């Protein structure tokens, strides 16, 4: 990759090609629990390098508006959320959930002054335990997201959020690079109730230690497929779904919840990771719930009251060299999510992709970059990007033993119908 391509892929601020691409999709902005009730405290949100305030008004309606008061620029995080609007504490200007100014106390109401003042605003909707926003042109707003994790009943999904100290792309590339599990996570899998492997899968993986990485284009992204020989006639497939522009779903081992992530740029050097587990057909059991709430699996414990992981860049992810020596952690960092953060953030705020030396196991990453660049180019040319429709979002990551002659996309395990069943 050259420096120009790296910039194109990693810059998502207003007016950038990748920023314009991201602005064509609904993207997660907050957890639903961050705005639990009418007139609750407003929350600062920075997405795609834009600073905004999210709030729930007295009627329970959600709004995402410019962070700064149109009068003289005070942050509305200090605002009073009352009587169907957010009031700036400095001189009392008040805004509704659409950013419309509804009161300028110093001006006579009959002057109509406040009607001329409107802050930038974006829609905010509650779906699947997350509040999603759409930051693109209003006339191009797509249908609501239909991913399975966002549509199963509440007791069948769990979502966590954390802040990360690097660009979204290197995080996302970790999510589609399944080969690193064999090293980075190798000593942590057996002890984690959400990610432990079943004996049959272990046997399939052991039987062919040199999988082929064969990513294929899917309607809404890519099937990041690894293929292992299984006997003379079959293949053992493991298929991660990558979905435009920043979601990946990974295949569970038998009995475990399905899981995935959404990597959302805060700005070019920070991102939010939303991590979710879900069961298509059943509620979580107590063991799973306790594990997820305890920061296990793909989740991380965070500093109470914040989304900053307890193990982070500034404390070397609580590196434990003894655990590394004793075989409790391959890299010395404890926890799957923490291990991923450590290696991915260690690349620096924006990985210099000009210095890479890619190999066959990076095929999924290479195709993802190409698909993103192609889609960004299409948007610049006035075309719609892929992955906006419900059908392309209703897919599932899976693993399966299939006859060698069977096309991968024919696997019944991949198909999801509305309502969340196969
Ligand atoms: S700065 Fe907000 S009302 Fe004056
Ligand atoms: Fe990982």
Short mmCIF file of C-alpha atoms and ligand atoms in Angstrom, two decimals:
data_model
loop_
_atom_site.label_atom_id
_atom_site.label_comp_id
_atom_site.label_asym_id
_atom_site.label_seq_id
_atom_site.Cartn_x
_atom_site.Cartn_y
_atom_site.Cartn_z
CA UNK A 1 0.00 0.00 0.00
CA UNK A 2 1.15 3.51 -0.62
CA UNK A 3 0.78 6.43 1.77
CA UNK A 4 -2.09 7.93 -0.21
CA UNK A 5 -4.14 4.72 -0.01
CA UNK A 6 -3.40 4.46 3.70
CA UNK A 7 -4.68 7.99 4.22
CA UNK A 8 -7.77 7.32 2.13
CA UNK A 9 -8.63 4.24 4.18
CA UNK A 10 -7.99 5.72 7.60
CA UNK A 11 -9.35 9.29 7.41
CA UNK A 12 -13.06 9.55 8.13
CA UNK A 13 -13.59 13.20 8.99
CA UNK A 14 -16.12 15.41 7.15
CA UNK A 15 -15.41 15.69 3.44
CA UNK A 16 -13.02 12.73 3.20
CA UNK A 17 -13.90 9.88 0.80
CA UNK A 18 -13.93 7.25 3.58
CA UNK A 19 -15.87 9.66 5.78
CA UNK A 20 -18.45 10.03 3.03
CA UNK A 21 -18.67 6.23 2.79
CA UNK A 22 -19.22 5.78 6.54
CA UNK A 23 -21.87 8.50 6.36
CA UNK A 24 -24.02 6.31 4.11
CA UNK A 25 -24.66 3.71 6.86
CA UNK A 26 -26.31 3.52 10.25
CA UNK A 27 -23.46 3.20 12.75
CA UNK A 28 -23.55 2.49 16.51
CA UNK A 29 -22.90 5.60 18.57
CA UNK A 30 -23.77 4.70 22.19
CA UNK A 31 -25.11 1.88 24.31
CA UNK A 32 -28.86 2.17 24.93
CA UNK A 33 -28.11 2.21 28.65
CA UNK A 34 -26.29 5.54 28.32
CA UNK A 35 -29.58 7.39 27.83
CA UNK A 36 -31.87 5.34 30.07
CA UNK A 37 -34.81 7.69 30.70
CA UNK A 38 -36.44 11.02 29.77
CA UNK A 39 -34.44 14.09 30.81
CA UNK A 40 -31.41 12.00 31.85
CA UNK A 41 -27.95 13.64 31.66
CA UNK A 42 -26.75 14.41 28.11
CA UNK A 43 -23.76 12.43 26.81
CA UNK A 44 -20.79 13.62 24.77
CA UNK A 45 -20.36 11.72 21.51
CA UNK A 46 -17.54 12.12 19.03
CA UNK A 47 -17.90 10.18 15.79
CA UNK A 48 -16.13 10.53 12.45
CA UNK A 49 -14.27 13.53 13.95
CA UNK A 50 -17.52 15.41 14.72
CA UNK A 51 -18.29 16.43 18.30
CA UNK A 52 -21.91 16.05 19.31
CA UNK A 53 -24.25 15.70 22.26
CA UNK A 54 -26.78 12.89 22.62
CA UNK A 55 -29.82 13.35 24.83
CA UNK A 56 -33.27 11.96 25.54
CA UNK A 57 -35.89 14.66 25.98
CA UNK A 58 -38.89 14.81 28.36
CA UNK A 59 -40.99 12.77 25.90
CA UNK A 60 -38.28 10.09 25.66
CA UNK A 61 -37.27 11.12 22.14
CA UNK A 62 -33.62 10.72 21.16
CA UNK A 63 -31.49 13.44 19.64
CA UNK A 64 -27.90 13.85 18.49
CA UNK A 65 -26.94 17.49 17.95
CA UNK A 66 -23.86 19.67 17.60
CA UNK A 67 -22.01 19.81 20.91
CA UNK A 68 -21.63 23.60 20.91
CA UNK A 69 -24.21 26.29 21.55
CA UNK A 70 -24.86 28.51 18.53
CA UNK A 71 -24.65 31.64 20.71
CA UNK A 72 -21.00 31.67 21.84
CA UNK A 73 -19.91 28.08 21.66
CA UNK A 74 -20.43 26.62 25.14
CA UNK A 75 -20.50 22.83 25.29
CA UNK A 76 -24.06 21.66 25.72
CA UNK A 77 -22.77 18.82 27.89
CA UNK A 78 -23.19 21.41 30.64
CA UNK A 79 -26.77 21.95 29.52
CA UNK A 80 -29.96 21.43 31.47
CA UNK A 81 -32.11 18.68 29.96
CA UNK A 82 -35.61 19.90 30.81
CA UNK A 83 -39.08 20.52 29.37
CA UNK A 84 -38.48 18.95 25.95
CA UNK A 85 -35.11 20.42 25.20
CA UNK A 86 -31.52 21.02 26.17
CA UNK A 87 -30.83 24.48 27.60
CA UNK A 88 -27.38 26.06 27.47
CA UNK A 89 -26.43 27.08 31.03
CA UNK A 90 -24.61 30.25 29.95
CA UNK A 91 -27.44 32.48 28.65
CA UNK A 92 -30.31 30.01 28.46
CA UNK A 93 -30.64 29.30 24.75
CA UNK A 94 -32.62 26.08 24.34
CA UNK A 95 -32.58 23.38 21.61
CA UNK A 96 -34.89 20.48 20.74
CA UNK A 97 -33.79 17.02 19.56
CA UNK A 98 -33.55 18.21 15.96
CA UNK A 99 -31.11 20.98 16.97
CA UNK A 100 -33.75 23.64 16.40
CA UNK A 101 -33.37 26.55 18.79
CA UNK A 102 -36.71 26.97 20.55
CA UNK A 103 -35.90 29.79 22.95
CA UNK A 104 -33.51 32.75 23.17
CA UNK A 105 -34.53 34.29 26.50
CA UNK A 106 -32.88 37.67 25.86
CA UNK A 107 -34.86 38.25 22.66
CA UNK A 108 -38.61 38.98 22.57
CA UNK A 109 -40.46 35.80 21.51
CA UNK A 110 -42.32 37.74 18.82
CA UNK A 111 -39.02 38.65 17.13
CA UNK A 112 -38.83 35.07 15.79
CA UNK A 113 -35.06 35.20 16.28
CA UNK A 114 -34.70 31.67 17.62
CA UNK A 115 -36.43 30.16 14.58
CA UNK A 116 -33.45 31.18 12.48
CA UNK A 117 -31.02 29.24 14.70
CA UNK A 118 -30.55 25.52 14.14
CA UNK A 119 -27.70 23.27 15.17
CA UNK A 120 -26.52 20.38 13.04
CA UNK A 121 -28.33 17.19 14.06
CA UNK A 122 -28.56 13.54 13.14
CA UNK A 123 -31.21 10.89 13.78
CA UNK A 124 -30.60 8.53 16.69
CA UNK A 125 -32.46 5.22 17.00
CA UNK A 126 -32.49 2.46 19.62
CA UNK A 127 -31.87 -1.01 18.21
CA UNK A 128 -30.25 -4.11 19.65
CA UNK A 129 -28.98 -2.49 22.84
CA UNK A 130 -27.26 0.28 20.89
CA UNK A 131 -28.18 3.77 19.76
CA UNK A 132 -27.42 4.08 16.05
CA UNK A 133 -27.00 7.25 14.04
CA UNK A 134 -26.98 8.10 10.37
CA UNK A 135 -24.73 11.05 9.55
CA UNK A 136 -25.20 11.21 5.78
CA UNK A 137 -27.43 13.16 3.42
CA UNK A 138 -31.03 12.93 4.75
CA UNK A 139 -32.44 12.06 1.32
CA UNK A 140 -30.17 8.99 1.16
CA UNK A 141 -30.98 7.58 4.62
CA UNK A 142 -31.07 3.77 4.32
CA UNK A 143 -33.54 1.37 6.01
CA UNK A 144 -32.86 0.55 9.66
CA UNK A 145 -30.10 -2.00 10.35
CA UNK A 146 -31.27 -5.63 10.19
CA UNK A 147 -28.22 -7.48 11.50
CA UNK A 148 -29.22 -10.52 13.50
CA UNK A 149 -27.46 -9.32 16.67
CA UNK A 150 -29.54 -6.14 16.54
CA UNK A 151 -32.89 -7.86 16.09
CA UNK A 152 -32.88 -10.83 18.51
CA UNK A 153 -34.77 -10.42 21.83
CA UNK A 154 -33.00 -8.53 24.59
CA UNK A 155 -32.29 -11.62 26.73
CA UNK A 156 -30.46 -13.24 23.80
CA UNK A 157 -27.84 -10.53 23.28
CA UNK A 158 -25.19 -8.68 25.25
CA UNK A 159 -23.32 -5.59 24.04
CA UNK A 160 -20.32 -3.82 25.54
CA UNK A 161 -18.42 -0.75 24.42
CA UNK A 162 -14.86 0.43 24.89
CA UNK A 163 -12.68 3.28 23.75
CA UNK A 164 -9.52 2.48 21.82
CA UNK A 165 -6.36 4.46 21.24
CA UNK A 166 -5.86 3.95 17.51
CA UNK A 167 -7.49 4.18 14.12
CA UNK A 168 -10.53 1.98 13.48
CA UNK A 169 -8.97 0.12 10.55
CA UNK A 170 -6.19 -1.70 12.38
CA UNK A 171 -8.75 -2.83 14.98
CA UNK A 172 -11.08 -4.08 12.28
CA UNK A 173 -8.26 -5.81 10.47
CA UNK A 174 -7.60 -7.74 13.68
CA UNK A 175 -11.21 -8.88 13.65
CA UNK A 176 -10.96 -10.42 10.21
CA UNK A 177 -7.51 -11.93 10.67
CA UNK A 178 -8.49 -15.21 12.29
CA UNK A 179 -4.98 -16.67 12.05
CA UNK A 180 -3.72 -14.62 15.00
CA UNK A 181 -5.87 -16.68 17.39
CA UNK A 182 -3.49 -19.59 16.97
CA UNK A 183 -0.78 -17.47 18.57
CA UNK A 184 -2.06 -14.43 20.42
CA UNK A 185 -5.05 -16.10 22.11
CA UNK A 186 -3.77 -19.66 22.16
CA UNK A 187 -3.32 -20.04 25.91
CA UNK A 188 -6.54 -18.27 26.83
CA UNK A 189 -9.18 -20.18 24.85
CA UNK A 190 -9.61 -23.28 26.99
CA UNK A 191 -10.34 -21.30 30.16
CA UNK A 192 -12.90 -18.91 28.67
CA UNK A 193 -16.53 -20.06 28.87
CA UNK A 194 -17.51 -17.92 25.86
CA UNK A 195 -14.72 -18.90 23.49
CA UNK A 196 -13.72 -22.43 24.49
CA UNK A 197 -13.39 -24.85 21.60
CA UNK A 198 -15.35 -28.06 21.14
CA UNK A 199 -13.44 -31.33 20.60
CA UNK A 200 -14.63 -31.86 17.01
CA UNK A 201 -13.45 -28.41 15.89
CA UNK A 202 -10.11 -28.90 17.63
CA UNK A 203 -9.70 -32.17 15.74
CA UNK A 204 -10.57 -30.55 12.38
CA UNK A 205 -8.11 -27.74 12.99
CA UNK A 206 -5.33 -30.09 14.10
CA UNK A 207 -5.88 -32.32 11.08
CA UNK A 208 -4.87 -29.54 8.69
CA UNK A 209 -2.57 -26.92 10.20
CA UNK A 210 -2.20 -25.03 6.91
CA UNK A 211 -5.62 -23.62 6.06
CA UNK A 212 -6.25 -21.84 2.80
CA UNK A 213 -7.48 -18.26 3.20
CA UNK A 214 -10.04 -17.73 0.48
CA UNK A 215 -12.00 -14.51 0.98
CA UNK A 216 -14.97 -14.09 -1.35
CA UNK A 217 -17.06 -11.05 -2.10
CA UNK A 218 -20.51 -11.14 -0.48
CA UNK A 219 -23.43 -8.84 -1.29
CA UNK A 220 -22.72 -6.64 1.76
CA UNK A 221 -19.01 -7.19 2.29
CA UNK A 222 -16.89 -10.32 2.32
CA UNK A 223 -17.00 -13.91 3.41
CA UNK A 224 -13.58 -14.25 5.04
CA UNK A 225 -13.29 -17.99 4.64
CA UNK A 226 -10.64 -20.39 5.86
CA UNK A 227 -10.69 -23.85 4.35
CA UNK A 228 -9.12 -27.00 5.74
CA UNK A 229 -8.97 -30.40 4.12
CA UNK A 230 -11.22 -32.84 5.96
CA UNK A 231 -10.70 -36.37 4.70
CA UNK A 232 -10.59 -36.93 0.96
CA UNK A 233 -13.98 -35.51 0.08
CA UNK A 234 -14.80 -32.65 2.42
CA UNK A 235 -13.61 -29.26 3.53
CA UNK A 236 -13.90 -27.82 7.04
CA UNK A 237 -14.85 -24.18 6.58
CA UNK A 238 -14.76 -21.35 9.08
CA UNK A 239 -16.35 -18.20 7.75
CA UNK A 240 -16.14 -14.73 9.27
CA UNK A 241 -18.60 -12.23 7.85
CA UNK A 242 -17.26 -8.77 7.21
CA UNK A 243 -20.02 -6.26 6.58
CA UNK A 244 -19.69 -2.74 5.23
CA UNK A 245 -18.35 -0.53 6.52
CA UNK A 246 -17.09 -1.68 9.96
CA UNK A 247 -18.78 -4.82 11.29
CA UNK A 248 -17.41 -8.32 11.60
CA UNK A 249 -19.11 -11.48 12.84
CA UNK A 250 -16.96 -14.44 13.78
CA UNK A 251 -17.96 -18.10 13.81
CA UNK A 252 -18.55 -19.57 17.29
CA UNK A 253 -17.37 -22.96 18.42
CA UNK A 254 -20.22 -25.36 19.06
CA UNK A 255 -22.58 -24.21 21.82
CA UNK A 256 -20.92 -20.83 22.32
CA UNK A 257 -22.74 -17.59 21.56
CA UNK A 258 -22.30 -15.94 18.19
CA UNK A 259 -20.14 -12.85 18.43
CA UNK A 260 -18.94 -9.83 16.59
CA UNK A 261 -17.78 -6.26 16.69
CA UNK A 262 -18.51 -2.87 15.21
CA UNK A 263 -15.49 -0.57 14.95
CA UNK A 264 -16.58 3.03 14.78
CA UNK A 265 -14.10 5.87 14.27
CA UNK A 266 -14.15 8.55 16.99
CA UNK A 267 -11.55 10.45 14.99
CA UNK A 268 -8.60 9.26 12.92
CA UNK A 269 -6.58 8.20 15.98
CA UNK A 270 -9.32 6.78 18.25
CA UNK A 271 -12.23 4.42 17.85
CA UNK A 272 -15.11 2.82 19.70
CA UNK A 273 -15.33 -0.94 19.75
CA UNK A 274 -18.82 -2.31 20.26
CA UNK A 275 -18.58 -6.04 21.07
CA UNK A 276 -21.65 -8.24 21.05
CA UNK A 277 -22.56 -11.82 21.81
CA UNK A 278 -25.89 -13.33 20.90
CA UNK A 279 -27.82 -16.54 20.58
CA UNK A 280 -30.24 -16.76 17.66
CA UNK A 281 -32.51 -19.21 19.47
CA UNK A 282 -32.15 -19.02 23.26
CA UNK A 283 -31.51 -16.69 26.19
CA UNK A 284 -28.09 -16.64 27.80
CA UNK A 285 -27.51 -18.92 30.76
CA UNK A 286 -26.08 -17.70 34.08
CA UNK A 287 -22.53 -18.82 33.31
CA UNK A 288 -22.51 -16.86 30.05
CA UNK A 289 -24.04 -13.77 31.64
CA UNK A 290 -21.55 -13.75 34.46
CA UNK A 291 -18.67 -14.17 32.01
CA UNK A 292 -19.80 -11.32 29.75
CA UNK A 293 -20.46 -8.97 32.64
CA UNK A 294 -17.06 -9.94 34.04
CA UNK A 295 -15.28 -8.76 30.90
CA UNK A 296 -14.48 -12.20 29.56
CA UNK A 297 -14.72 -13.45 25.98
CA UNK A 298 -14.44 -10.51 23.62
CA UNK A 299 -15.47 -8.00 26.30
CA UNK A 300 -13.20 -5.95 28.58
CA UNK A 301 -13.62 -4.59 32.06
CA UNK A 302 -13.63 -0.80 32.01
CA UNK A 303 -12.90 1.88 34.60
CA UNK A 304 -16.24 2.33 36.42
CA UNK A 305 -18.31 5.13 34.92
CA UNK A 306 -16.21 5.24 31.74
CA UNK A 307 -15.57 3.18 28.62
CA UNK A 308 -11.80 3.18 29.14
CA UNK A 309 -10.53 -0.39 29.53
CA UNK A 310 -8.89 -1.16 32.88
CA UNK A 311 -5.96 -2.62 30.95
CA UNK A 312 -4.94 0.01 28.42
CA UNK A 313 -2.14 1.75 26.53
CA UNK A 314 -1.14 3.80 29.57
CA UNK A 315 -0.50 0.85 31.89
CA UNK A 316 0.93 -1.54 29.28
CA UNK A 317 -2.34 -3.52 29.39
CA UNK A 318 -1.30 -4.81 32.84
CA UNK A 319 1.38 -6.96 31.23
CA UNK A 320 2.07 -10.05 33.33
CA UNK A 321 5.41 -11.58 32.38
CA UNK A 322 4.93 -14.33 34.96
CA UNK A 323 1.68 -15.41 33.30
CA UNK A 324 3.56 -15.44 30.01
CA UNK A 325 6.33 -17.64 31.46
CA UNK A 326 3.89 -19.96 33.20
CA UNK A 327 1.79 -20.50 30.07
CA UNK A 328 -1.33 -18.67 31.20
CA UNK A 329 -1.04 -16.07 28.43
CA UNK A 330 0.89 -16.34 25.20
CA UNK A 331 1.69 -12.62 25.09
CA UNK A 332 1.55 -11.84 28.82
CA UNK A 333 -1.64 -9.78 28.58
CA UNK A 334 -4.68 -11.42 30.14
CA UNK A 335 -8.06 -11.47 28.37
CA UNK A 336 -8.95 -11.80 24.68
CA UNK A 337 -10.13 -8.22 24.19
CA UNK A 338 -7.14 -6.85 26.08
CA UNK A 339 -4.75 -8.98 24.01
CA UNK A 340 -6.28 -7.64 20.79
CA UNK A 341 -6.10 -4.05 22.04
CA UNK A 342 -2.46 -4.43 23.10
CA UNK A 343 -1.18 -5.63 19.74
CA UNK A 344 -3.43 -3.45 17.61
CA UNK A 345 -2.80 -0.21 19.50
CA UNK A 346 0.93 -1.01 19.64
CA UNK A 347 1.07 -0.29 15.88
CA UNK A 348 0.69 3.41 16.72
CA UNK A 349 -2.29 5.74 16.27
CA UNK A 350 -2.41 4.98 12.53
CA UNK A 351 -0.53 1.95 11.28
CA UNK A 352 1.99 2.76 8.55
CA UNK A 353 0.82 0.21 6.00
CA UNK A 354 3.63 1.14 3.59
CA UNK A 355 6.00 -0.88 5.80
CA UNK A 356 4.03 -4.12 5.87
CA UNK A 357 5.04 -7.46 4.38
CA UNK A 358 1.79 -9.31 3.78
CA UNK A 359 1.43 -13.08 3.38
CA UNK A 360 -1.33 -15.49 2.39
CA UNK A 361 -3.14 -15.32 5.75
CA UNK A 362 -3.62 -11.60 5.12
CA UNK A 363 -5.80 -12.22 2.05
CA UNK A 364 -8.93 -11.18 3.93
CA UNK A 365 -7.35 -7.91 4.98
CA UNK A 366 -6.17 -7.17 1.45
CA UNK A 367 -9.64 -7.74 0.02
CA UNK A 368 -11.30 -5.70 2.74
CA UNK A 369 -9.10 -2.72 1.91
CA UNK A 370 -9.88 -3.11 -1.76
CA UNK A 371 -13.61 -3.37 -1.10
CA UNK A 372 -13.55 -0.26 1.08
CA UNK A 373 -11.56 1.75 -1.46
CA UNK A 374 -13.84 0.64 -4.29
CA UNK A 375 -16.96 1.53 -2.31
CA UNK A 376 -15.55 4.95 -1.35
CA UNK A 377 -14.80 5.61 -5.00
CA UNK A 378 -18.34 4.57 -5.97
CA UNK A 379 -19.81 7.00 -3.43
CA UNK A 380 -17.62 9.80 -4.80
CA UNK A 381 -19.02 8.97 -8.25
CA UNK A 382 -22.59 9.30 -6.98
CA UNK A 383 -23.37 5.61 -6.66
CA UNK A 384 -24.81 3.71 -3.69
CA UNK A 385 -22.34 1.54 -1.75
CA UNK A 386 -23.05 -2.15 -1.02
CA UNK A 387 -24.58 -3.48 2.20
CA UNK A 388 -27.43 -1.02 2.72
CA UNK A 389 -30.22 -3.56 2.24
CA UNK A 390 -31.63 -5.96 4.83
CA UNK A 391 -30.89 -9.10 2.80
CA UNK A 392 -27.16 -8.44 2.74
CA UNK A 393 -27.16 -7.79 6.51
CA UNK A 394 -29.02 -10.99 7.48
CA UNK A 395 -26.03 -13.30 7.39
CA UNK A 396 -24.36 -15.37 10.02
CA UNK A 397 -20.77 -16.40 10.61
CA UNK A 398 -20.48 -20.16 10.65
CA UNK A 399 -18.28 -23.22 10.53
CA UNK A 400 -19.24 -26.31 8.61
CA UNK A 401 -17.99 -29.48 6.98
CA UNK A 402 -19.14 -29.40 3.36
CA UNK A 403 -18.46 -31.59 0.33
CA UNK A 404 -15.59 -30.18 -1.68
CA UNK A 405 -17.96 -29.65 -4.61
CA UNK A 406 -20.44 -27.52 -2.63
CA UNK A 407 -20.29 -23.76 -3.17
CA UNK A 408 -19.65 -21.98 0.09
CA UNK A 409 -22.60 -19.63 -0.14
CA UNK A 410 -24.95 -22.63 -0.37
CA UNK A 411 -24.27 -23.50 3.28
CA UNK A 412 -27.59 -23.39 5.14
CA UNK A 413 -25.83 -22.27 8.33
CA UNK A 414 -25.16 -18.87 6.80
CA UNK A 415 -28.73 -17.92 6.02
CA UNK A 416 -30.78 -15.91 8.46
CA UNK A 417 -34.42 -15.11 7.96
CA UNK A 418 -36.25 -12.26 9.61
CA UNK A 419 -36.92 -13.16 13.23
CA UNK A 420 -33.53 -14.66 13.74
CA UNK A 421 -33.95 -18.33 12.88
CA UNK A 422 -32.19 -20.32 10.19
S1 LIG B 1 -23.23 30.41 24.91
FE1 LIG B 1 -24.98 29.25 25.05
S2 LIG B 1 -26.52 30.65 25.58
FE2 LIG B 1 -24.74 31.86 25.41
FE1 LIG B 2 -8.18 -11.44 18.56
#
